[in-house]
Short mmCIF file of C-alpha atoms in Angstrom, two decimals:
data_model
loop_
_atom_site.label_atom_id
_atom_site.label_comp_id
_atom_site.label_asym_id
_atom_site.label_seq_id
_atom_site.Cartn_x
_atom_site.Cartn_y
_atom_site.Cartn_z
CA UNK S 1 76.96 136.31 214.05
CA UNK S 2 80.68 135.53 213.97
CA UNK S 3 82.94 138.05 215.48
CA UNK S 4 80.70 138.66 218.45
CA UNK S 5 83.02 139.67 221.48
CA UNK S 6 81.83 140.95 224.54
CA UNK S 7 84.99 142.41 225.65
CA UNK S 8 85.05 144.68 222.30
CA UNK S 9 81.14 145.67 223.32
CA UNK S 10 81.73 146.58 227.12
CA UNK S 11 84.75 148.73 225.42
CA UNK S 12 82.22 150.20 222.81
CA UNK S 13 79.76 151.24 226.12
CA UNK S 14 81.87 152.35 228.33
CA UNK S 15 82.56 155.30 225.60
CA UNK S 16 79.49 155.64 224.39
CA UNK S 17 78.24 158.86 226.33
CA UNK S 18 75.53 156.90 227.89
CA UNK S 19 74.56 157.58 231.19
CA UNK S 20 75.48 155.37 234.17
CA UNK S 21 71.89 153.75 234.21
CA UNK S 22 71.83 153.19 230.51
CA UNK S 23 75.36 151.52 230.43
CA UNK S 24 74.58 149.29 233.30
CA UNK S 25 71.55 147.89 231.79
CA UNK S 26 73.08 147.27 228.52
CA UNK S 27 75.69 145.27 230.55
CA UNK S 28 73.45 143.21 232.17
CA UNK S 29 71.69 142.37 229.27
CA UNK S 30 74.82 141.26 227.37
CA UNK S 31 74.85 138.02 226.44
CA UNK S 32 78.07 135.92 226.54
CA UNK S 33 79.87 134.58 223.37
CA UNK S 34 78.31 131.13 223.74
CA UNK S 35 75.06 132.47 223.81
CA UNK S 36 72.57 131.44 220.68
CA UNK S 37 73.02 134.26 217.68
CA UNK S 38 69.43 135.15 217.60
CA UNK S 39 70.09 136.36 221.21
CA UNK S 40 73.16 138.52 220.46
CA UNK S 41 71.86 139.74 217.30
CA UNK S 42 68.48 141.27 219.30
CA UNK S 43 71.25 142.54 221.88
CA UNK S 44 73.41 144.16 219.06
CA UNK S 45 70.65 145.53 217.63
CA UNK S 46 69.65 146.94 221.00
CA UNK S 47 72.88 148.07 221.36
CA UNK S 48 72.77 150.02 218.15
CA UNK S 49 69.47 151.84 219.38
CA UNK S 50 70.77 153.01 222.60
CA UNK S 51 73.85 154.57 220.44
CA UNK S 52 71.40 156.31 217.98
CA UNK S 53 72.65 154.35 214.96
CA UNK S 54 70.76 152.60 212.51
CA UNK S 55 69.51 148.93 212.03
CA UNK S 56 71.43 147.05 209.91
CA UNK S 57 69.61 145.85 206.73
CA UNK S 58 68.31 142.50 206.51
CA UNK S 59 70.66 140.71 204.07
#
């Protein structure tokens, strides 16, 4: 998952309407750049839920 960048996702939450509790969790469960793509790619996908988009299709 190339482009991953934390900074841009904290950005993306902080706007997102959430409430407080939701954004904090999703912060806490960010993982860092260095972390494996299978994790960030759960975690975006997560991400996506919480902002009531859809999955991505499997390529």
């Amino acid at each position: 998952m190339s482009g991953y960048d934390p900074e841009a996702v904290d950005r993306l939450i902080a706007t997102s309407g959430l409430s407080s509790a939701d954004r904090a969790a999703l912060r806490a469960a960010r993982p860092e750049r260095e972390s494996p793509a299978d994790e960030r790619a759960v975690y975006l996908e997560r991400l996506r839920a919480a902002l009531g988009l859809p999955p991505l299709p499997a390529l």
